[in-house]
XYZ file of C-alpha atoms in Angstrom:
214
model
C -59.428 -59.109 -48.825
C -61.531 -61.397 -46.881
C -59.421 -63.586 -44.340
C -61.831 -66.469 -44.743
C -60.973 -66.504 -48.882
C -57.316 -66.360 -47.725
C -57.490 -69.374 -45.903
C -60.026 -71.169 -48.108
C -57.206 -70.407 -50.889
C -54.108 -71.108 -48.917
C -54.839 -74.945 -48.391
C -56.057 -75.388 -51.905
C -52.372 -74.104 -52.972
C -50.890 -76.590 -50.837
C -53.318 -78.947 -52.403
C -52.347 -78.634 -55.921
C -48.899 -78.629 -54.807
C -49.437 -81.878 -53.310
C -50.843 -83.265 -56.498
C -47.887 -82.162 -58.702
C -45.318 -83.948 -56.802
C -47.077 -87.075 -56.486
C -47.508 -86.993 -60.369
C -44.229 -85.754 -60.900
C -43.158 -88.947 -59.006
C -45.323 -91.307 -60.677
C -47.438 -91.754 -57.238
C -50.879 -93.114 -57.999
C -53.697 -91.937 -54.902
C -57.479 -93.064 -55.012
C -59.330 -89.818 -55.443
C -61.402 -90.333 -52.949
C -58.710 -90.091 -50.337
C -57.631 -86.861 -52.304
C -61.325 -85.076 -52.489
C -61.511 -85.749 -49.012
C -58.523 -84.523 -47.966
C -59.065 -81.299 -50.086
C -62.573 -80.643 -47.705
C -61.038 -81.230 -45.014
C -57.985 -78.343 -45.587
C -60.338 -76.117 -47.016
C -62.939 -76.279 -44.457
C -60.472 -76.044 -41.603
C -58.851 -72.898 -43.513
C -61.947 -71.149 -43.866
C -62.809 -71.408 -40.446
C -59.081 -70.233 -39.920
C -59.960 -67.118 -41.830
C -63.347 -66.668 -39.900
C -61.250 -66.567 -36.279
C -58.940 -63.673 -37.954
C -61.923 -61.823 -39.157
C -63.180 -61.813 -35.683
C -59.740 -61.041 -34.341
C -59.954 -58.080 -36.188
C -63.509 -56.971 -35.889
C -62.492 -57.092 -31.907
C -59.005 -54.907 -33.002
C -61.024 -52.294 -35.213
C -64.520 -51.375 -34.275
C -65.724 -50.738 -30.582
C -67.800 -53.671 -29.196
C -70.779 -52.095 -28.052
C -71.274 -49.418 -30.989
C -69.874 -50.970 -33.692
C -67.680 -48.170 -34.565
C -63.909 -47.187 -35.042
C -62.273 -47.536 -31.968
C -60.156 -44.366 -30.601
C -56.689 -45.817 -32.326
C -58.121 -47.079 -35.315
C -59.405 -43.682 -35.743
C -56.444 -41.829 -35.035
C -54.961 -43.942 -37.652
C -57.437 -42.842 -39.975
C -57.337 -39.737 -39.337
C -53.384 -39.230 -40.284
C -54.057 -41.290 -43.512
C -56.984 -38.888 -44.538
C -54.987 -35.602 -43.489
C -52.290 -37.017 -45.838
C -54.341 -37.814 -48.722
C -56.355 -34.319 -48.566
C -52.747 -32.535 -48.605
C -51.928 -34.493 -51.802
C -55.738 -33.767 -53.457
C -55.890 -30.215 -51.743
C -59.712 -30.820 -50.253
C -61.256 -30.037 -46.899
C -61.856 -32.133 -43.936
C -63.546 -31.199 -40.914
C -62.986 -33.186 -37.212
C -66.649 -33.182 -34.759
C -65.894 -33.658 -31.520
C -68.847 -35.354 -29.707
C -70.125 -35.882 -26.159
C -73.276 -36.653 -24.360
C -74.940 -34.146 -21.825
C -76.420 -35.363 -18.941
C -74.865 -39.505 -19.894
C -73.768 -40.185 -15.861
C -77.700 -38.868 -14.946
C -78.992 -41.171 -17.477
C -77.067 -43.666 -16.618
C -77.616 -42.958 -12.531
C -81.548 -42.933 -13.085
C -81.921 -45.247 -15.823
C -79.546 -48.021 -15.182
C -75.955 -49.387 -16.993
C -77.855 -51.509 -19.688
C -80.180 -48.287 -20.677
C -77.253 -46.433 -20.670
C -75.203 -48.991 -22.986
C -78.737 -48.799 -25.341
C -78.366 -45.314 -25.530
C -74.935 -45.224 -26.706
C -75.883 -47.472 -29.314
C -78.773 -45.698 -30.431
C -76.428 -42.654 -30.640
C -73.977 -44.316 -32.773
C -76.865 -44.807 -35.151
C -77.872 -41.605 -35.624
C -74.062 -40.395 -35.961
C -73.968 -43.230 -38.862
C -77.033 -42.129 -40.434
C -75.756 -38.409 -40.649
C -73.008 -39.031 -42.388
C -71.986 -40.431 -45.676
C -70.146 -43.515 -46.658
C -66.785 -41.611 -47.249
C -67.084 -40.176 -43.347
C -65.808 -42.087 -40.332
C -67.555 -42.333 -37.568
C -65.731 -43.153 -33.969
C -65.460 -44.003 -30.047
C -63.248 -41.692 -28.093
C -63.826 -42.808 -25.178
C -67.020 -43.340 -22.636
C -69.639 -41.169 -24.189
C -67.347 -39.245 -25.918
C -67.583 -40.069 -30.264
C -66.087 -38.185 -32.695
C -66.888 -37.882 -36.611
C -64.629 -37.326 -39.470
C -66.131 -35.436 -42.465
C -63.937 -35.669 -46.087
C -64.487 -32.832 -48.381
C -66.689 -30.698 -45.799
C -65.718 -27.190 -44.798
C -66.361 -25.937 -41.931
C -69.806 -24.388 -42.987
C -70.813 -27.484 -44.075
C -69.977 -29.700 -40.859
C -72.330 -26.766 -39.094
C -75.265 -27.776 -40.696
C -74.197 -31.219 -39.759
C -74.056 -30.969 -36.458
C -77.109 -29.143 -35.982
C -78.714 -32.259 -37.774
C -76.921 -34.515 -35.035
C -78.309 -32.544 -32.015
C -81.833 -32.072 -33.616
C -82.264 -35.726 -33.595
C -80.677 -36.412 -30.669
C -83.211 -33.886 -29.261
C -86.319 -35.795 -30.589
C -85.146 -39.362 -30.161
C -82.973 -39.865 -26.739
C -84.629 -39.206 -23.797
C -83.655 -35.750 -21.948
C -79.628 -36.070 -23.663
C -78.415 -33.749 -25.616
C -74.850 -33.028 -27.070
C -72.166 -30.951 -27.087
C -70.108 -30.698 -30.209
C -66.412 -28.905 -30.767
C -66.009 -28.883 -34.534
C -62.464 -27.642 -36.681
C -61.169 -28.389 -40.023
C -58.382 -29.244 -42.245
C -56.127 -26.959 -43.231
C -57.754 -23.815 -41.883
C -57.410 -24.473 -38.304
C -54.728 -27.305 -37.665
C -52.073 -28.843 -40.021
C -51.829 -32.808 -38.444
C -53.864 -34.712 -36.729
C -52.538 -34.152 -33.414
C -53.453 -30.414 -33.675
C -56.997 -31.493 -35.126
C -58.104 -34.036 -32.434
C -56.366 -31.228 -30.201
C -58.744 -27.956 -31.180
C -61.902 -29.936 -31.601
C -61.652 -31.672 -28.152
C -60.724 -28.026 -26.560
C -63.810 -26.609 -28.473
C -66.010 -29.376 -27.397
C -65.291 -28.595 -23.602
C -65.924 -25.158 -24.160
C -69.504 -26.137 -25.563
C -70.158 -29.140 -22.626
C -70.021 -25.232 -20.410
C -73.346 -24.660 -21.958
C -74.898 -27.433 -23.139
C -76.349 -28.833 -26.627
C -73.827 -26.200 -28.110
C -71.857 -26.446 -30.778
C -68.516 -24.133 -31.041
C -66.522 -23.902 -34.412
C -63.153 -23.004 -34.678
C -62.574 -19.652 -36.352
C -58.734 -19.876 -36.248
């Protein structure tokens, strides 16, 4: 739920509260005072629950991208690992990184480089469906959770991802180390662990992609 509701309805509570004791106690207030009063606690309790949102927003979703940061992902990750185990159904981890970021970043400056990485997260977000996760790792390292995708289908994804990236980011490509739930890791830990490994393997060569096959 929406912090800002919380504390919009929080005050009003403590409003009505209010109201029944002084009635209960026969106290007569001009309801002016009372209306007034009311504004006052709600408007100071919704701009309560706009400082938590933002609290959170900072907590949850990288700064510059707009996407899960690395712990919030990890978190999701576990949660979706557990809920596929319960509704037996795929899920397939993409480990992401940039070729060539630090010579972008050397020839093009730290601002271009920042705009890149944003443009990037786009075109993860737009690859993806709303049930997927998309995520910062770390630096220019991003990583993408697929739910009910083998590992057949998180192929053709990928090769989407590197296509575009191709067309629209200037001389960057990426590497991409790809595995899946349950046929190549049973937790999260091993997941993260044998798409990262395959991901290296493909940053050897360059806008690769390398799928586990055990």
């Amino acid at each position: 739920m929406d912090s800002r509701w919380i504390g919009m309805g929080v005050p009003c509570l403590m409003i009505l509260t209010w109201l029944a004791l002084c009635i209960l106690h026969n106290e007569q207030m001009p309801m002016m005072v009372v209306v007034l009063v009311a504004l006052v606690q709600i408007a100071v309790g919704y701009r309560l629950g706009q400082y938590v949102n933002r609290l959170r927003q900072m907590a949850y979703y990288d700064s510059l991208t707009g996407v899960l940061v690395n712990r919030r992902f990890l978190d999701r990750l576990i949660r979706e690992i557990n809920q596929a185990e319960n509704q037996q159904y795929p899920l397939t981890l993409l480990f992401i990184d940039l070729d060539n970021f630090k010579q972008f970043n050397d020839s093009h400056g730290h601002m271009a480089g920042d705009r890149l990485l944003c443009q990037f997260a786009s075109i993860l977000q737009a690859n993806v469906q709303s049930q997927d996760t998309v995520g910062r790792w770390g630096g220019e390292e991003f990583v993408v959770l697929l739910k009910h995708t083998d590992t057949n289908e998180a192929l053709a994804v990928g090769k989407r991802i590197q296509e575009q990236v191709r067309h629209a980011l200037s001389g960057v490509t990426v590497s991409i180390g790809a595995a899946s739930y349950p046929m190549h890791a049973d937790t999260a830990e091993e997941l993260t662990h044998k798409a990262d490994t395959l991901m290296y393997e493909a940053k050897k060569k360059k806008d690769c992609m390398i799928v586990a096959t055990h």
